Amino acid sequence: MKRFLSIAALAVMFSAVAAAQAKKPSLMVVPSDLWCNINGYMTVEDNMGEQIPVPDYRKALMSNQYLLPVISRINGMMADRGFPLKNLETEIKSINSTSAEEAAISSKSGSEVRSSMLAQLRQRSRADIILQLSWSINETGPKRSVTYTLQGLDSYTDKEIATSTGTGEPSFTAEIPVLLEEAVNRHMDEFCDRLQTHFDDLLTNGREVSMNVKVFDNDAGSDLETEFDGSELREIIENWVYDNTVSHRFSLVDETEVNMNFDEVRIPIYDERGRAMAASHFGRSLQKYLKDKFQIAAKVDNAGLGLVNVYLFNN
């Protein structure tokens, strides 16, 4: 009987340890676009001649007295639940120190494409999930309360994973970060469960990315319908995607003789060394395959964590 109890106790202990060591997604908390717009923390970036309004996180952190304490409170709540955190302020400082906000890539025509601050933050931090936070202050006489919205977005696809919203209890004296923490805490466990469920799906079924394959104009006149070893190039590429996706899951949403657009492409979440995978890794693998087997040259354009463009040109 004692032996049975001892074995049972060990089983419970090992189960608890395994649960505690379960892989959790990394998170980064940022103010939402709506909150930045309402509070005047927006800027305009030029993207190939198009003026695009984007959040100015640097200005928000420097100008708003509540933003950093509020983010710190949310970070603390998530850390208490075992989630690894990427710090917004630290990541922005790192970007500034390397002048990453001024980095640009040249397209074939020589024009420049600038990455937004959020795109740079995602690329640098490699957070699995972005938590977008917005809040407003309600005043009823001498009392104040906070209404908040917290959205969990897949950092690679921008798809919404989980949402939590609510209003906290009014208070005469509590500071805004405390009021927000109390309001958020009511729904935090359910919110975290949804984040974890999404990440568990990624671990099992692969991370979702997109890939575009395009053919450059070339004198040879070859395109995706050109045959290599008896198969059209687009068939070769589609077969490669099939062979290199998790459970062969992907969607070919569009194809012509010069273009193939793959969506919902499931790639392993980590490589063989345990490093987080991005769409660019998948694109470079295709690049290497086409060069080694068919002597097809390609240029890989890293368009973000979840999107890669592969440009093909034949000699």
mmCIF file of C-alpha atoms in Angstrom:
data_model
loop_
_atom_site.group_PDB
_atom_site.id
_atom_site.type_symbol
_atom_site.label_atom_id
_atom_site.label_comp_id
_atom_site.label_asym_id
_atom_site.label_seq_id
_atom_site.Cartn_x
_atom_site.Cartn_y
_atom_site.Cartn_z
ATOM 1 C CA MET A 1 0.000 0.000 0.000
ATOM 2 C CA LYS A 2 2.810 2.406 0.912
ATOM 3 C CA ARG A 3 4.581 1.562 -2.360
ATOM 4 C CA PHE A 4 1.412 2.353 -4.297
ATOM 5 C CA LEU A 5 0.989 5.679 -2.529
ATOM 6 C CA SER A 6 4.636 6.540 -3.167
ATOM 7 C CA ILE A 7 4.308 5.823 -6.885
ATOM 8 C CA ALA A 8 1.069 7.799 -7.027
ATOM 9 C CA ALA A 9 2.702 10.726 -5.254
ATOM 10 C CA LEU A 10 5.615 10.680 -7.697
ATOM 11 C CA ALA A 11 3.221 10.599 -10.639
ATOM 12 C CA VAL A 12 1.389 13.644 -9.320
ATOM 13 C CA MET A 13 4.684 15.442 -8.724
ATOM 14 C CA PHE A 14 5.996 14.727 -12.234
ATOM 15 C CA SER A 15 2.684 15.808 -13.756
ATOM 16 C CA ALA A 16 2.878 19.078 -11.860
ATOM 17 C CA VAL A 17 6.453 19.656 -13.003
ATOM 18 C CA ALA A 18 5.521 18.905 -16.618
ATOM 19 C CA ALA A 19 2.590 21.312 -16.443
ATOM 20 C CA ALA A 20 4.791 24.004 -14.931
ATOM 21 C CA GLN A 21 7.334 23.538 -17.717
ATOM 22 C CA ALA A 22 4.722 23.702 -20.506
ATOM 23 C CA LYS A 23 5.869 25.995 -23.277
ATOM 24 C CA LYS A 24 4.206 29.392 -23.201
ATOM 25 C CA PRO A 25 4.111 32.080 -25.893
ATOM 26 C CA SER A 26 6.219 35.210 -25.556
ATOM 27 C CA LEU A 27 4.231 38.439 -25.328
ATOM 28 C CA MET A 28 4.740 42.146 -25.888
ATOM 29 C CA VAL A 29 2.279 44.788 -24.659
ATOM 30 C CA VAL A 30 1.786 47.873 -26.847
ATOM 31 C CA PRO A 31 -0.789 50.685 -26.781
ATOM 32 C CA SER A 32 -3.470 50.142 -29.414
ATOM 33 C CA ASP A 33 -3.712 52.222 -32.572
ATOM 34 C CA LEU A 34 -7.033 53.597 -31.312
ATOM 35 C CA TRP A 35 -5.541 54.713 -27.987
ATOM 36 C CA CYS A 36 -2.568 56.335 -29.745
ATOM 37 C CA ASN A 37 -4.862 58.133 -32.174
ATOM 38 C CA ILE A 38 -7.214 59.431 -29.466
ATOM 39 C CA ASN A 39 -4.298 60.678 -27.400
ATOM 40 C CA GLY A 40 -2.388 62.271 -30.261
ATOM 41 C CA TYR A 41 0.471 59.774 -30.522
ATOM 42 C CA MET A 42 0.416 59.124 -34.263
ATOM 43 C CA THR A 43 2.901 59.905 -36.991
ATOM 44 C CA VAL A 44 2.952 59.475 -40.755
ATOM 45 C CA GLU A 45 5.343 57.203 -42.620
ATOM 46 C CA ASP A 46 6.067 57.176 -46.329
ATOM 47 C CA ASN A 47 5.670 53.720 -47.843
ATOM 48 C CA MET A 48 6.660 53.959 -51.518
ATOM 49 C CA GLY A 49 4.842 57.285 -51.900
ATOM 50 C CA GLU A 50 1.810 56.363 -49.792
ATOM 51 C CA GLN A 51 1.399 58.313 -46.550
ATOM 52 C CA ILE A 52 0.358 55.894 -43.813
ATOM 53 C CA PRO A 53 -0.593 56.915 -40.249
ATOM 54 C CA VAL A 54 1.133 54.735 -37.657
ATOM 55 C CA PRO A 55 1.420 54.803 -33.847
ATOM 56 C CA ASP A 56 4.343 56.752 -32.404
ATOM 57 C CA TYR A 57 5.225 54.506 -29.446
ATOM 58 C CA ARG A 58 8.342 56.480 -28.591
ATOM 59 C CA LYS A 59 6.389 59.715 -28.191
ATOM 60 C CA ALA A 60 3.660 57.947 -26.210
ATOM 61 C CA LEU A 61 6.162 56.465 -23.752
ATOM 62 C CA MET A 62 7.893 59.805 -23.270
ATOM 63 C CA SER A 63 4.751 61.935 -23.047
ATOM 64 C CA ASN A 64 2.066 59.937 -21.263
ATOM 65 C CA GLN A 65 2.611 59.580 -17.522
ATOM 66 C CA TYR A 66 0.427 56.492 -17.261
ATOM 67 C CA LEU A 67 1.531 54.393 -20.236
ATOM 68 C CA LEU A 68 4.748 52.914 -18.847
ATOM 69 C CA PRO A 69 3.280 52.122 -15.383
ATOM 70 C CA VAL A 70 0.207 50.588 -17.033
ATOM 71 C CA ILE A 71 2.317 48.384 -19.333
ATOM 72 C CA SER A 72 4.448 47.387 -16.341
ATOM 73 C CA ARG A 73 1.321 46.307 -14.466
ATOM 74 C CA ILE A 74 0.128 44.162 -17.372
ATOM 75 C CA ASN A 75 3.614 42.716 -17.802
ATOM 76 C CA GLY A 76 3.678 41.796 -14.119
ATOM 77 C CA MET A 77 0.310 40.067 -14.328
ATOM 78 C CA MET A 78 1.410 38.017 -17.323
ATOM 79 C CA ALA A 79 4.786 37.192 -15.751
ATOM 80 C CA ASP A 80 2.971 35.919 -12.645
ATOM 81 C CA ARG A 81 1.210 33.454 -14.933
ATOM 82 C CA GLY A 82 4.470 32.239 -16.449
ATOM 83 C CA PHE A 83 4.450 34.097 -19.770
ATOM 84 C CA PRO A 84 7.829 35.385 -21.044
ATOM 85 C CA LEU A 85 7.669 39.112 -21.807
ATOM 86 C CA LYS A 86 9.295 41.367 -24.381
ATOM 87 C CA ASN A 87 9.540 44.912 -23.034
ATOM 88 C CA LEU A 88 8.305 47.648 -25.367
ATOM 89 C CA GLU A 89 10.561 50.389 -24.004
ATOM 90 C CA THR A 90 13.665 48.183 -24.128
ATOM 91 C CA GLU A 91 12.966 47.037 -27.682
ATOM 92 C CA ILE A 92 12.462 50.614 -28.885
ATOM 93 C CA LYS A 93 15.762 51.651 -27.310
ATOM 94 C CA SER A 94 17.496 48.767 -29.072
ATOM 95 C CA ILE A 95 16.006 49.814 -32.395
ATOM 96 C CA ASN A 96 17.128 53.385 -31.854
ATOM 97 C CA SER A 97 20.656 52.389 -30.912
ATOM 98 C CA THR A 98 21.107 50.477 -34.168
ATOM 99 C CA SER A 99 19.255 53.066 -36.270
ATOM 100 C CA ALA A 100 16.887 50.335 -37.389
ATOM 101 C CA GLU A 101 14.065 52.826 -37.865
ATOM 102 C CA GLU A 102 16.033 54.317 -40.785
ATOM 103 C CA ALA A 103 16.901 51.017 -42.412
ATOM 104 C CA ALA A 104 15.444 50.474 -45.858
ATOM 105 C CA ILE A 105 15.574 47.863 -48.542
ATOM 106 C CA SER A 106 15.833 48.643 -52.228
ATOM 107 C CA SER A 107 13.382 47.083 -54.608
ATOM 108 C CA LYS A 108 14.311 46.250 -58.207
ATOM 109 C CA SER A 109 13.358 49.769 -59.268
ATOM 110 C CA GLY A 110 15.552 51.270 -56.563
ATOM 111 C CA SER A 111 12.687 52.717 -54.506
ATOM 112 C CA GLU A 112 12.749 52.380 -50.753
ATOM 113 C CA VAL A 113 10.310 50.503 -48.554
ATOM 114 C CA ARG A 114 10.267 51.519 -44.931
ATOM 115 C CA SER A 115 9.150 49.280 -42.109
ATOM 116 C CA SER A 116 6.767 50.706 -39.543
ATOM 117 C CA MET A 117 7.877 50.810 -35.927
ATOM 118 C CA LEU A 118 5.525 47.946 -35.063
ATOM 119 C CA ALA A 119 6.934 45.840 -37.924
ATOM 120 C CA GLN A 120 10.455 46.517 -36.657
ATOM 121 C CA LEU A 121 9.424 45.684 -33.100
ATOM 122 C CA ARG A 122 7.936 42.397 -34.215
ATOM 123 C CA GLN A 123 10.973 41.522 -36.288
ATOM 124 C CA ARG A 124 13.391 42.318 -33.469
ATOM 125 C CA SER A 125 11.511 40.949 -30.471
ATOM 126 C CA ARG A 126 10.049 37.855 -32.185
ATOM 127 C CA ALA A 127 7.171 37.977 -29.695
ATOM 128 C CA ASP A 128 4.634 35.267 -30.475
ATOM 129 C CA ILE A 129 1.671 37.435 -29.482
ATOM 130 C CA ILE A 130 1.143 41.202 -29.417
ATOM 131 C CA LEU A 131 -1.145 42.475 -26.657
ATOM 132 C CA GLN A 132 -2.787 45.720 -27.769
ATOM 133 C CA LEU A 133 -4.091 47.759 -24.839
ATOM 134 C CA SER A 134 -6.440 50.707 -24.752
ATOM 135 C CA TRP A 135 -8.175 52.342 -21.829
ATOM 136 C CA SER A 136 -10.258 55.367 -20.931
ATOM 137 C CA ILE A 137 -10.874 57.095 -17.607
ATOM 138 C CA ASN A 138 -14.420 57.533 -16.340
ATOM 139 C CA GLU A 139 -15.199 60.226 -13.780
ATOM 140 C CA THR A 140 -18.361 60.227 -11.664
ATOM 141 C CA GLY A 141 -18.138 63.038 -9.190
ATOM 142 C CA PRO A 142 -14.981 62.521 -7.138
ATOM 143 C CA LYS A 143 -14.700 58.864 -8.165
ATOM 144 C CA ARG A 144 -12.739 57.487 -11.082
ATOM 145 C CA SER A 145 -12.883 54.121 -12.866
ATOM 146 C CA VAL A 146 -11.161 52.631 -15.891
ATOM 147 C CA THR A 147 -12.684 50.955 -18.944
ATOM 148 C CA TYR A 148 -10.177 48.858 -20.896
ATOM 149 C CA THR A 149 -9.822 46.617 -23.937
ATOM 150 C CA LEU A 150 -6.991 44.102 -24.251
ATOM 151 C CA GLN A 151 -6.557 42.292 -27.570
ATOM 152 C CA GLY A 152 -4.242 39.373 -28.240
ATOM 153 C CA LEU A 153 -2.997 39.344 -31.847
ATOM 154 C CA ASP A 154 -0.893 36.671 -33.493
ATOM 155 C CA SER A 155 2.318 38.554 -34.243
ATOM 156 C CA TYR A 156 2.798 36.721 -37.549
ATOM 157 C CA THR A 157 -0.716 37.040 -39.011
ATOM 158 C CA ASP A 158 -2.402 39.900 -37.083
ATOM 159 C CA LYS A 159 -5.326 37.566 -36.455
ATOM 160 C CA GLU A 160 -7.160 38.237 -33.208
ATOM 161 C CA ILE A 161 -6.753 35.406 -30.732
ATOM 162 C CA ALA A 162 -8.437 36.712 -27.613
ATOM 163 C CA THR A 163 -10.155 39.847 -26.340
ATOM 164 C CA SER A 164 -10.851 41.041 -22.834
ATOM 165 C CA THR A 165 -12.848 44.170 -22.025
ATOM 166 C CA GLY A 166 -14.476 45.593 -18.934
ATOM 167 C CA THR A 167 -14.823 48.415 -16.425
ATOM 168 C CA GLY A 168 -13.341 48.350 -12.959
ATOM 169 C CA GLU A 169 -14.831 49.485 -9.673
ATOM 170 C CA PRO A 170 -14.848 53.257 -9.032
ATOM 171 C CA SER A 171 -12.389 54.616 -6.482
ATOM 172 C CA PHE A 172 -11.742 57.919 -4.718
ATOM 173 C CA THR A 173 -7.990 57.532 -4.362
ATOM 174 C CA ALA A 174 -6.535 54.700 -6.484
ATOM 175 C CA GLU A 175 -4.114 55.651 -9.264
ATOM 176 C CA ILE A 176 -4.918 54.837 -12.897
ATOM 177 C CA PRO A 177 -2.433 51.908 -13.205
ATOM 178 C CA VAL A 178 -3.934 50.317 -10.089
ATOM 179 C CA LEU A 179 -7.501 50.821 -11.322
ATOM 180 C CA LEU A 180 -6.609 49.263 -14.653
ATOM 181 C CA GLU A 181 -4.862 46.297 -13.050
ATOM 182 C CA GLU A 182 -7.911 45.618 -10.872
ATOM 183 C CA ALA A 183 -10.232 45.825 -13.876
ATOM 184 C CA VAL A 184 -8.104 43.572 -16.068
ATOM 185 C CA ASN A 185 -7.442 41.010 -13.339
ATOM 186 C CA ARG A 186 -11.097 39.958 -13.226
ATOM 187 C CA HIS A 187 -10.921 38.453 -16.710
ATOM 188 C CA MET A 188 -7.214 37.648 -16.985
ATOM 189 C CA ASP A 189 -7.356 33.865 -16.428
ATOM 190 C CA GLU A 190 -9.871 33.317 -19.219
ATOM 191 C CA PHE A 191 -7.891 35.633 -21.497
ATOM 192 C CA CYS A 192 -4.646 33.748 -20.791
ATOM 193 C CA ASP A 193 -6.337 30.407 -21.422
ATOM 194 C CA ARG A 194 -7.249 31.573 -24.922
ATOM 195 C CA LEU A 195 -3.711 32.738 -25.604
ATOM 196 C CA GLN A 196 -2.344 29.383 -24.472
ATOM 197 C CA THR A 197 -4.876 27.430 -26.532
ATOM 198 C CA HIS A 198 -3.776 29.312 -29.637
ATOM 199 C CA PHE A 199 -0.102 28.704 -28.910
ATOM 200 C CA ASP A 200 -0.717 25.007 -28.239
ATOM 201 C CA ASP A 201 -2.292 24.820 -31.693
ATOM 202 C CA LEU A 202 0.847 26.405 -33.182
ATOM 203 C CA LEU A 203 3.050 23.884 -31.408
ATOM 204 C CA THR A 204 0.972 21.020 -32.806
ATOM 205 C CA ASN A 205 -0.003 22.269 -36.242
ATOM 206 C CA GLY A 206 2.704 24.792 -37.082
ATOM 207 C CA ARG A 207 2.882 28.551 -37.311
ATOM 208 C CA GLU A 208 0.844 30.273 -40.007
ATOM 209 C CA VAL A 209 2.679 32.435 -42.569
ATOM 210 C CA SER A 210 2.248 33.617 -46.161
ATOM 211 C CA MET A 211 4.594 33.407 -49.137
ATOM 212 C CA ASN A 212 4.451 35.092 -52.544
ATOM 213 C CA VAL A 213 6.507 33.732 -55.435
ATOM 214 C CA LYS A 214 7.023 36.132 -58.342
ATOM 215 C CA VAL A 215 8.986 35.945 -61.580
ATOM 216 C CA PHE A 216 11.177 38.856 -62.626
ATOM 217 C CA ASP A 217 11.070 39.938 -66.243
ATOM 218 C CA ASN A 218 14.001 38.278 -67.984
ATOM 219 C CA ASP A 219 15.396 37.903 -71.486
ATOM 220 C CA ALA A 220 14.993 34.135 -71.424
ATOM 221 C CA GLY A 221 11.218 34.533 -71.262
ATOM 222 C CA SER A 222 10.859 31.714 -68.741
ATOM 223 C CA ASP A 223 8.103 31.761 -66.154
ATOM 224 C CA LEU A 224 6.234 29.469 -63.781
ATOM 225 C CA GLU A 225 4.921 27.431 -66.720
ATOM 226 C CA THR A 226 8.439 26.609 -67.906
ATOM 227 C CA GLU A 227 9.189 22.896 -67.545
ATOM 228 C CA PHE A 228 12.087 21.432 -65.582
ATOM 229 C CA ASP A 229 12.580 17.651 -65.624
ATOM 230 C CA GLY A 230 9.137 17.220 -67.170
ATOM 231 C CA SER A 231 7.198 19.360 -64.652
ATOM 232 C CA GLU A 232 6.130 22.984 -64.755
ATOM 233 C CA LEU A 233 7.962 25.195 -62.292
ATOM 234 C CA ARG A 234 4.745 26.053 -60.447
ATOM 235 C CA GLU A 235 4.074 22.340 -59.925
ATOM 236 C CA ILE A 236 7.609 21.905 -58.582
ATOM 237 C CA ILE A 237 7.142 24.796 -56.141
ATOM 238 C CA GLU A 238 3.716 23.640 -54.981
ATOM 239 C CA ASN A 239 5.055 20.123 -54.399
ATOM 240 C CA TRP A 240 7.960 21.548 -52.388
ATOM 241 C CA VAL A 241 5.551 23.573 -50.230
ATOM 242 C CA TYR A 242 3.468 20.430 -49.712
ATOM 243 C CA ASP A 243 6.534 18.466 -48.604
ATOM 244 C CA ASN A 244 7.835 21.159 -46.247
ATOM 245 C CA THR A 245 4.718 22.286 -44.382
ATOM 246 C CA VAL A 246 3.430 20.820 -41.141
ATOM 247 C CA SER A 247 0.844 18.151 -42.031
ATOM 248 C CA HIS A 248 1.005 19.506 -45.623
ATOM 249 C CA ARG A 249 -1.244 22.409 -44.635
ATOM 250 C CA PHE A 250 -1.295 25.437 -46.927
ATOM 251 C CA SER A 251 -3.578 27.254 -49.351
ATOM 252 C CA LEU A 252 -2.624 28.330 -52.868
ATOM 253 C CA VAL A 253 -4.939 31.320 -53.180
ATOM 254 C CA ASP A 254 -3.762 32.646 -56.542
ATOM 255 C CA GLU A 255 -1.501 31.518 -59.387
ATOM 256 C CA THR A 256 -0.616 32.804 -62.825
ATOM 257 C CA GLU A 257 2.337 32.207 -65.125
ATOM 258 C CA VAL A 258 4.357 34.809 -63.180
ATOM 259 C CA ASN A 259 2.907 34.722 -59.663
ATOM 260 C CA MET A 260 1.932 32.285 -56.884
ATOM 261 C CA ASN A 261 0.390 33.397 -53.591
ATOM 262 C CA PHE A 262 0.438 30.929 -50.709
ATOM 263 C CA ASP A 263 -1.619 31.643 -47.604
ATOM 264 C CA GLU A 264 -2.189 29.806 -44.307
ATOM 265 C CA VAL A 265 1.157 28.091 -44.783
ATOM 266 C CA ARG A 266 1.928 26.080 -41.660
ATOM 267 C CA ILE A 267 5.648 25.982 -40.869
ATOM 268 C CA PRO A 268 7.367 24.517 -37.785
ATOM 269 C CA ILE A 269 7.299 26.997 -34.917
ATOM 270 C CA TYR A 270 10.963 26.246 -34.072
ATOM 271 C CA ASP A 271 13.900 25.069 -36.151
ATOM 272 C CA GLU A 272 16.151 22.121 -35.282
ATOM 273 C CA ARG A 273 18.123 24.341 -32.879
ATOM 274 C CA GLY A 274 15.034 25.537 -31.046
ATOM 275 C CA ARG A 275 15.024 29.007 -32.617
ATOM 276 C CA ALA A 276 11.752 30.680 -33.557
ATOM 277 C CA MET A 277 10.974 30.301 -37.258
ATOM 278 C CA ALA A 278 9.705 33.126 -39.463
ATOM 279 C CA ALA A 279 8.395 33.281 -43.011
ATOM 280 C CA SER A 280 11.851 34.344 -44.238
ATOM 281 C CA HIS A 281 13.333 31.001 -43.125
ATOM 282 C CA PHE A 282 10.774 29.192 -45.252
ATOM 283 C CA GLY A 283 11.486 31.435 -48.244
ATOM 284 C CA ARG A 284 15.239 30.914 -47.974
ATOM 285 C CA SER A 285 14.756 27.154 -47.871
ATOM 286 C CA LEU A 286 12.811 27.341 -51.140
ATOM 287 C CA GLN A 287 15.513 29.616 -52.568
ATOM 288 C CA LYS A 288 18.223 27.063 -51.749
ATOM 289 C CA TYR A 289 16.203 24.163 -53.149
ATOM 290 C CA LEU A 290 15.581 25.869 -56.500
ATOM 291 C CA LYS A 291 19.212 26.934 -56.826
ATOM 292 C CA ASP A 292 20.690 23.543 -55.911
ATOM 293 C CA LYS A 293 18.340 21.387 -57.973
ATOM 294 C CA PHE A 294 17.393 23.554 -60.962
ATOM 295 C CA GLN A 295 19.993 26.363 -60.974
ATOM 296 C CA ILE A 296 17.187 28.908 -60.592
ATOM 297 C CA ALA A 297 18.355 32.085 -58.890
ATOM 298 C CA ALA A 298 16.058 33.814 -56.433
ATOM 299 C CA LYS A 299 15.964 36.878 -54.216
ATOM 300 C CA VAL A 300 14.229 36.643 -50.848
ATOM 301 C CA ASP A 301 12.516 39.793 -49.574
ATOM 302 C CA ASN A 302 11.730 39.601 -45.872
ATOM 303 C CA ALA A 303 8.402 41.447 -45.675
ATOM 304 C CA GLY A 304 7.791 40.717 -41.983
ATOM 305 C CA LEU A 305 7.596 37.851 -39.541
ATOM 306 C CA GLY A 306 4.640 36.295 -41.309
ATOM 307 C CA LEU A 307 5.248 37.232 -44.954
ATOM 308 C CA VAL A 308 8.048 36.545 -47.420
ATOM 309 C CA ASN A 309 8.373 37.387 -51.099
ATOM 310 C CA VAL A 310 10.506 35.135 -53.289
ATOM 311 C CA TYR A 311 11.543 36.652 -56.630
ATOM 312 C CA LEU A 312 12.732 34.224 -59.297
ATOM 313 C CA PHE A 313 14.871 34.946 -62.330
ATOM 314 C CA ASN A 314 16.548 32.494 -64.693
ATOM 315 C CA ASN A 315 19.922 32.958 -66.310
#
